[in-house]
Short mmCIF file of C-alpha atoms in Angstrom, two decimals:
data_model
loop_
_atom_site.label_atom_id
_atom_site.label_comp_id
_atom_site.label_asym_id
_atom_site.label_seq_id
_atom_site.Cartn_x
_atom_site.Cartn_y
_atom_site.Cartn_z
CA MET X 99 237.29 54.53 72.23
CA SER X 100 238.11 51.01 72.74
CA LEU X 101 240.88 48.73 71.45
CA ASN X 102 238.10 46.41 70.93
CA LYS X 103 236.65 49.21 68.77
CA MET X 104 239.65 50.60 67.04
CA GLY X 105 240.50 47.25 66.14
CA TRP X 106 239.38 46.67 62.46
CA LEU X 107 241.52 49.30 61.51
CA GLY X 108 244.17 47.26 61.41
CA ILE X 109 243.48 44.94 59.24
CA ARG X 110 245.19 44.91 56.41
CA CYS X 111 243.93 45.74 52.89
CA LYS X 112 243.26 42.63 50.63
CA PRO X 113 240.99 42.09 47.39
CA THR X 114 237.19 42.71 47.91
CA PHE X 115 235.51 39.96 46.40
CA LEU X 116 231.76 39.59 46.66
CA ARG X 117 228.77 37.18 46.91
CA LEU X 118 225.46 38.77 46.71
CA THR X 119 222.65 37.51 48.25
CA VAL X 120 218.93 38.14 47.56
CA HIS X 121 215.68 36.61 48.70
CA ILE X 122 212.80 37.17 47.62
CA ALA X 123 209.51 36.73 49.39
CA GLY X 124 207.00 33.80 48.30
CA SER X 125 210.12 32.05 45.38
CA ASP X 126 212.96 30.53 46.42
CA SER X 127 216.34 32.19 47.23
CA LEU X 128 218.01 34.02 43.84
CA THR X 129 221.64 34.71 44.19
CA THR X 130 223.02 37.64 41.58
CA SER X 131 226.83 37.58 41.62
CA THR X 132 229.30 39.98 40.83
CA LYS X 133 232.96 38.29 38.69
CA LEU X 134 233.46 39.34 42.32
CA LYS X 135 233.49 36.14 44.62
CA GLN X 136 232.57 34.91 48.14
CA PRO X 137 231.38 31.94 49.77
CA ARG X 138 227.84 32.43 50.34
CA LEU X 139 226.07 32.67 53.75
CA SER X 140 223.09 31.66 55.31
CA MET X 141 220.48 35.05 56.24
CA GLU X 142 220.26 34.19 59.68
CA SER X 143 222.77 36.30 61.94
CA THR X 144 223.72 33.52 63.14
CA ALA X 145 226.70 32.66 61.11
CA LYS X 146 229.68 33.66 62.39
CA THR X 147 231.52 37.18 61.70
CA PRO X 148 234.69 37.34 59.15
CA LYS X 149 237.84 37.27 61.00
CA SER X 150 238.68 39.60 58.47
CA LEU X 151 237.47 43.24 57.15
CA SER X 152 239.07 43.83 53.56
CA LEU X 153 238.54 48.21 52.75
CA PRO X 154 240.22 50.73 52.19
CA TRP X 155 242.54 52.67 53.95
CA LYS X 156 240.03 55.96 53.25
CA THR X 157 236.84 54.17 54.02
CA ARG X 158 238.85 52.80 57.94
CA ILE X 159 239.85 56.15 58.25
CA THR X 160 236.47 58.48 57.60
CA LEU X 161 234.05 55.79 59.39
CA TRP X 162 236.98 55.80 62.12
CA VAL X 163 236.93 59.78 61.80
CA LEU X 164 233.59 60.10 61.72
CA ASP X 165 232.29 57.03 65.06
CA THR X 166 235.08 59.70 67.14
CA GLY X 167 233.40 62.59 65.88
CA LEU X 168 230.18 60.88 66.42
CA ASP X 169 230.78 60.33 70.61
CA LEU X 170 232.60 63.78 71.55
CA ILE X 171 229.35 65.47 70.11
CA LEU X 172 226.90 62.95 72.32
CA ARG X 173 225.88 64.35 75.62
CA LYS X 174 225.08 62.92 78.34
CA ASP X 175 222.63 65.94 79.04
CA GLY X 176 220.88 63.63 76.11
CA THR X 177 221.63 67.24 73.58
CA VAL X 178 224.12 67.62 70.57
CA ASN X 179 227.08 69.54 70.67
CA ARG X 180 225.31 71.32 67.19
CA SER X 181 228.53 73.00 67.01
CA LEU X 182 231.34 70.98 66.95
CA LEU X 183 228.94 69.31 64.89
CA LYS X 184 229.60 72.04 62.00
CA LEU X 185 233.26 72.27 62.44
CA GLY X 186 232.70 68.19 60.75
CA ASP X 187 229.86 67.97 59.16
CA LEU X 188 230.70 69.51 55.50
CA ARG X 189 228.21 71.34 53.86
CA ILE X 190 227.69 71.71 49.07
CA ARG X 191 226.64 73.89 48.39
CA PRO X 192 223.64 73.10 45.48
CA CYS X 193 223.96 74.05 41.58
CA SER X 194 222.58 75.23 38.10
CA LYS X 195 225.27 73.37 36.07
CA PRO X 196 225.43 70.40 35.37
CA VAL X 197 228.16 68.78 37.44
CA LYS X 198 228.70 65.44 35.69
CA GLY X 199 225.08 66.08 34.49
CA VAL X 200 223.76 66.62 37.36
CA LYS X 201 221.66 70.16 38.17
CA THR X 202 220.73 70.48 41.88
CA TYR X 203 219.06 73.26 43.65
CA ASP X 204 217.22 73.33 46.51
CA VAL X 205 213.51 73.51 47.40
CA VAL X 206 212.06 75.67 50.91
CA VAL X 207 208.79 73.47 51.95
CA ASP X 208 207.92 75.56 55.63
CA SER X 209 210.33 77.86 55.93
CA THR X 210 208.33 77.74 59.56
CA ARG X 211 210.26 74.86 60.47
CA LYS X 212 213.17 74.25 58.45
CA LEU X 213 210.98 71.36 55.33
CA TRP X 214 212.74 71.54 52.50
CA PHE X 215 214.67 69.30 50.26
CA ARG X 216 217.90 69.12 47.17
CA VAL X 217 217.04 68.10 44.19
CA PHE X 218 218.85 66.37 41.59
CA VAL X 219 218.71 66.42 38.13
CA PRO X 220 220.42 64.16 35.63
CA THR X 221 219.85 66.06 32.53
CA GLN X 222 221.34 64.30 30.15
CA TYR X 223 217.88 62.83 29.96
CA VAL X 224 215.69 65.91 29.99
CA SER X 225 213.20 63.71 26.54
CA GLN X 226 213.22 61.01 29.62
CA ASP X 227 210.45 60.17 31.79
CA LEU X 228 212.35 59.93 34.80
CA PRO X 229 210.23 57.73 37.92
CA VAL X 230 211.04 60.42 41.75
CA ILE X 231 213.52 58.92 44.28
CA VAL X 232 211.79 60.67 47.67
CA LEU X 233 214.62 59.75 49.45
CA PHE X 234 215.63 60.13 53.60
CA HIS X 235 218.51 61.37 54.58
CA GLY X 236 220.66 58.78 57.90
CA GLY X 237 222.56 60.00 60.93
CA GLY X 238 219.97 58.48 64.49
CA TYR X 239 217.64 61.44 63.46
CA ILE X 240 219.85 63.72 65.17
CA VAL X 241 222.78 65.15 62.83
CA LEU X 242 223.33 65.56 58.47
CA SER X 243 220.85 66.37 56.42
CA PRO X 244 220.91 66.90 52.08
CA ASP X 245 223.79 68.64 51.48
CA SER X 246 226.01 67.15 54.08
CA LYS X 247 228.63 66.42 51.60
CA ILE X 248 228.47 62.64 51.56
CA HIS X 249 224.38 62.08 51.42
CA HIS X 250 225.05 64.84 48.95
CA ASN X 251 227.08 62.34 46.48
CA PHE X 252 225.32 58.99 46.66
CA CYS X 253 222.52 60.94 45.59
CA HIS X 254 223.65 62.92 42.81
CA LYS X 255 224.43 59.29 41.92
CA LEU X 256 221.80 57.63 42.30
CA ALA X 257 220.11 60.00 39.92
CA SER X 258 223.20 59.82 38.07
CA GLU X 259 223.43 56.09 36.59
CA LEU X 260 219.44 55.09 37.96
CA PRO X 261 218.86 57.36 36.12
CA ALA X 262 215.83 59.70 38.18
CA ILE X 263 214.72 62.32 39.42
CA VAL X 264 216.28 62.72 43.41
CA VAL X 265 214.28 64.83 46.59
CA SER X 266 216.76 64.39 49.32
CA VAL X 267 214.71 66.20 52.22
CA GLY X 268 215.48 67.70 54.97
CA TYR X 269 213.62 67.30 58.16
CA ARG X 270 213.92 68.10 61.65
CA LEU X 271 216.39 66.21 63.53
CA ALA X 272 215.80 65.27 67.65
CA PRO X 273 215.99 66.04 70.36
CA GLU X 274 215.03 69.60 69.40
CA HIS X 275 212.63 68.08 67.89
CA ARG X 276 211.37 64.69 68.41
CA HIS X 277 208.86 62.20 66.99
CA PRO X 278 207.01 62.46 65.62
CA SER X 279 208.67 65.23 63.61
CA GLN X 280 210.25 63.11 60.85
CA HIS X 281 207.01 61.44 60.53
CA ASP X 282 204.89 64.67 59.22
CA ASP X 283 208.01 66.66 57.47
CA GLY X 284 208.21 62.96 55.29
CA LEU X 285 204.39 62.67 54.02
CA ASP X 286 204.19 66.48 54.20
CA VAL X 287 206.88 66.27 51.51
CA LEU X 288 204.85 63.56 49.51
CA LYS X 289 202.19 66.90 50.03
CA PHE X 290 204.01 69.38 48.57
CA LEU X 291 205.03 67.24 45.49
CA ASP X 292 201.06 65.45 44.77
CA ALA X 293 200.01 69.70 44.43
CA GLU X 294 200.61 70.46 40.62
CA VAL X 295 201.22 74.63 41.37
CA ASN X 296 203.81 73.08 43.16
CA ARG X 297 205.17 70.57 41.33
CA SER X 298 204.86 72.08 37.64
CA LYS X 299 207.46 75.18 39.56
CA TRP X 300 209.52 72.49 41.31
CA LEU X 301 210.65 69.80 39.17
CA PRO X 302 211.03 69.01 36.14
CA GLU X 303 208.52 68.46 32.99
CA ASN X 304 210.28 65.26 32.55
CA ALA X 305 209.52 63.75 36.72
CA ASN X 306 206.88 61.55 36.47
CA ILE X 307 205.25 61.34 39.74
CA SER X 308 202.34 58.73 38.97
CA ARG X 309 205.71 56.70 39.63
CA CYS X 310 207.87 57.69 42.90
CA PHE X 311 209.80 55.10 44.49
CA ILE X 312 210.61 55.88 48.98
CA THR X 313 214.30 55.13 50.32
CA GLY X 314 216.44 56.12 52.79
CA ASP X 315 219.75 54.60 54.74
CA SER X 316 219.65 53.99 58.35
CA ALA X 317 217.16 56.11 60.07
CA GLY X 318 216.10 57.00 56.89
CA GLY X 319 214.69 53.80 56.47
CA HIS X 320 213.03 53.86 59.14
CA ILE X 321 211.37 56.96 58.36
CA THR X 322 210.90 55.31 54.95
CA HIS X 323 208.57 52.73 56.69
CA HIS X 324 206.52 55.42 58.38
CA VAL X 325 205.59 58.03 55.76
CA ALA X 326 205.23 54.50 53.29
CA LEU X 327 202.14 53.45 55.43
CA ARG X 328 200.86 56.82 56.10
CA ALA X 329 200.82 58.04 52.82
CA SER X 330 199.28 53.97 51.78
CA GLN X 331 195.99 56.07 53.83
CA CYS X 332 196.08 58.64 51.89
CA ASN X 333 194.33 59.48 48.26
CA PHE X 334 196.76 62.08 46.27
CA GLN X 335 195.75 63.64 42.96
CA GLN X 336 199.29 62.40 41.01
CA LEU X 337 201.91 61.51 42.75
CA LYS X 338 201.72 57.43 43.58
CA VAL X 339 204.24 55.69 45.79
CA ILE X 340 204.72 52.79 43.79
CA GLY X 341 207.60 51.08 45.64
CA LEU X 342 210.09 50.87 48.72
CA VAL X 343 214.03 50.31 48.83
CA ALA X 344 215.54 50.56 53.30
CA ILE X 345 219.19 50.58 52.79
CA ASN X 346 220.54 49.37 56.32
CA PRO X 347 216.81 50.19 58.28
CA PHE X 348 217.03 51.64 62.17
CA PHE X 349 214.91 49.73 63.57
CA GLY X 350 214.74 48.29 67.42
CA GLY X 351 213.63 46.06 70.30
CA GLU X 352 214.35 45.36 74.68
CA GLU X 353 215.37 42.68 73.27
CA ARG X 354 219.06 42.36 71.95
CA THR X 355 219.40 40.14 69.42
CA ASP X 356 222.33 37.77 68.57
CA SER X 357 224.08 40.27 65.99
CA GLU X 358 224.12 43.06 68.36
CA ILE X 359 225.23 41.22 71.17
CA ARG X 360 228.14 39.61 68.26
CA LEU X 361 229.30 43.47 66.64
CA ASP X 362 228.82 45.61 69.31
CA GLY X 363 232.28 47.30 69.58
CA THR X 364 234.11 45.58 66.87
CA ALA X 365 231.56 46.39 63.98
CA PRO X 366 233.04 49.28 62.09
CA SER X 367 229.86 51.64 62.62
CA LEU X 368 227.34 51.93 65.60
CA SER X 369 227.18 50.53 68.41
CA LEU X 370 224.59 50.73 70.85
CA LYS X 371 225.25 53.50 73.14
CA GLN X 372 224.71 55.38 70.40
CA THR X 373 220.89 53.61 69.14
CA ASP X 374 220.29 54.07 72.97
CA TRP X 375 221.38 56.98 72.30
CA PHE X 376 219.43 57.61 69.23
CA TRP X 377 216.57 55.67 70.82
CA ASN X 378 216.51 58.01 74.43
CA ALA X 379 216.52 61.47 71.37
CA PHE X 380 214.55 60.66 69.64
CA MET X 381 210.55 59.51 71.66
CA PRO X 382 209.26 62.27 73.49
CA LEU X 383 209.32 63.20 77.20
CA GLY X 384 207.67 62.53 78.75
CA GLU X 385 205.49 59.35 76.85
CA PRO X 386 205.73 56.47 79.25
CA TYR X 387 208.39 54.38 76.32
CA ASN X 388 210.15 51.36 75.57
CA ARG X 389 212.19 49.95 73.11
CA ASP X 390 208.87 47.84 71.67
CA HIS X 391 206.78 50.26 71.42
CA PRO X 392 205.26 50.03 67.43
CA ILE X 393 206.90 52.76 65.96
CA ILE X 394 210.93 51.50 67.33
CA ASN X 395 209.98 48.02 67.51
CA VAL X 396 207.60 47.77 63.96
CA SER X 397 207.66 44.45 63.88
CA GLY X 398 207.32 42.94 67.68
CA PRO X 399 204.33 41.91 69.94
CA ASN X 400 203.09 46.13 69.43
CA ALA X 401 203.91 45.42 65.88
CA VAL X 402 200.72 47.30 63.42
CA ASP X 403 198.80 45.14 61.57
CA ILE X 404 199.73 45.87 58.37
CA SER X 405 197.93 42.40 55.43
CA LYS X 406 195.10 44.82 54.29
CA MET X 407 197.45 48.29 54.13
CA ASP X 408 198.11 48.35 50.57
CA LEU X 409 201.78 48.50 50.64
CA PRO X 410 204.22 48.57 47.11
CA PRO X 411 206.56 45.95 46.95
CA THR X 412 209.35 46.34 49.32
CA MET X 413 213.50 45.79 49.20
CA VAL X 414 215.53 45.15 52.61
CA VAL X 415 219.31 45.59 51.78
CA VAL X 416 221.48 43.94 55.00
CA ALA X 417 224.68 44.32 56.03
CA GLY X 418 226.71 40.93 57.45
CA LEU X 419 228.31 43.46 59.94
CA ASP X 420 226.13 45.67 60.74
CA ILE X 421 224.99 45.31 64.79
CA LEU X 422 221.20 45.95 63.77
CA ARG X 423 221.21 42.71 61.08
CA ASP X 424 218.28 41.02 62.45
CA TRP X 425 216.21 43.34 63.21
CA GLN X 426 216.34 44.59 59.96
CA ILE X 427 216.24 40.46 58.55
CA ARG X 428 212.83 40.25 61.26
CA TYR X 429 211.41 43.75 59.75
CA TYR X 430 211.80 41.77 56.54
CA GLU X 431 210.43 38.40 57.67
CA TRP X 432 207.53 40.57 58.78
CA LEU X 433 205.69 42.33 55.68
CA LYS X 434 206.72 38.28 53.86
CA LYS X 435 204.49 36.97 56.81
CA SER X 436 201.86 40.54 55.95
CA GLY X 437 201.23 38.80 52.78
CA LYS X 438 203.90 41.79 50.88
CA GLU X 439 205.92 41.50 48.48
CA VAL X 440 209.07 42.55 49.63
CA TYR X 441 213.09 41.86 48.60
CA LEU X 442 215.83 41.29 50.37
CA VAL X 443 219.20 41.94 49.91
CA ASN X 444 222.78 40.80 52.06
CA TYR X 445 226.16 42.18 51.49
CA PRO X 446 227.72 39.86 54.72
CA ASN X 447 230.56 41.11 54.29
CA MET X 448 229.97 45.19 54.74
CA PHE X 449 228.88 47.49 57.46
CA HIS X 450 226.24 49.86 58.37
CA CYS X 451 226.18 52.67 55.58
CA PHE X 452 228.43 50.76 53.81
CA HIS X 453 226.48 52.15 50.43
CA LEU X 454 228.21 56.07 50.89
CA TYR X 455 231.59 54.76 50.08
CA PRO X 456 231.38 55.70 46.62
CA GLU X 457 235.89 53.39 47.26
CA LEU X 458 233.65 50.29 47.66
CA PRO X 459 232.80 48.05 45.21
CA GLU X 460 229.31 46.82 46.33
CA SER X 461 228.74 50.74 47.14
CA ASP X 462 228.43 50.54 43.34
CA GLN X 463 227.09 46.92 43.60
CA LEU X 464 224.04 48.61 45.66
CA ILE X 465 222.86 51.07 43.00
CA LEU X 466 222.83 48.42 40.08
CA GLU X 467 220.62 46.19 43.20
CA VAL X 468 218.37 49.47 43.58
CA LYS X 469 218.20 49.90 39.28
CA GLU X 470 217.27 46.37 38.99
CA PHE X 471 214.75 46.62 41.82
CA ILE X 472 212.59 49.88 40.00
CA HIS X 473 213.09 48.26 36.75
CA LYS X 474 211.25 45.00 37.76
CA VAL X 475 208.39 47.23 39.80
CA LEU X 476 208.34 50.02 36.70
CA SER X 477 208.05 46.71 34.34
CA LYS X 478 204.33 45.73 35.54
CA ILE X 479 202.84 48.52 35.55
CA CYS X 480 203.95 49.77 32.28
#
């Protein structure tokens, strides 16, 4: 690993200060601030990279371990060393007895393709009607799972603090299973939940499937978009997708954007070498394509016309130290130009998938923003 890539590890700790910028399509920009303050930055990627990144030692060490481990498991022949991956991917078993107010259990959708999901139920709200959050984990389409510790803990916290019934999907991974496997799996989980026989058996009585939100981070944010497109063309019986939350969604294109050039090798998480590897592992073998394929570059020259599609309100979360930042902002702009209700939430001094590190105050702040977004959407349909 290069010294540049490791350079952020040596940054001294100092208090984290946050100012969160929210842009809403069709209105003036709003700024939501906590008592912690940071100079407001432009939503454009031309903003300079902060000279220092203040992170707790726990976060810095975890990021370094994950980044180093990822480089070790990605083979030059395009395969993943899953034996080595198992050594570092810590897993958590489901627990029918509430842990900090949330019980968990696993449901198999299709054993032949190992499609399953984990349900997180906040037990202190049994008499309260709760929305259902269908969540797709990140991991570049190649790693992680709903029972991976880092994602399990986030879903646990999300279920407790929103509150909501969280359904975390265990979709098939690349390169063993390439596109469109993951998007097929995502839609099939929605169809599974829509069926009364499955819903009554596997979801608690207070789960309101007509108030369904789809969310995901990184590759999961990419899945969120594409599954939502497919879901908009389906005639569900009870399930209704009423909101989307794309957290640092994984998009790309042939062009090397400013944020990719400026942050590659210096951002604490994700590199161009890794993203290129992920896309090569994700797309089908033998199919002529490049990164401007509409599946990857959703808002690019070959983009699907979504202007007449019934897409729900969308919250897009970006981070100033994410190499994919420019693609995510283009996604927001594309949704806005297509006439969709869309919110852009910016964390100028954060990195790709920062929300998975509970020691960061920005992780707590993001959950509050998601909660506010959900309440805003629900208030319009009540």
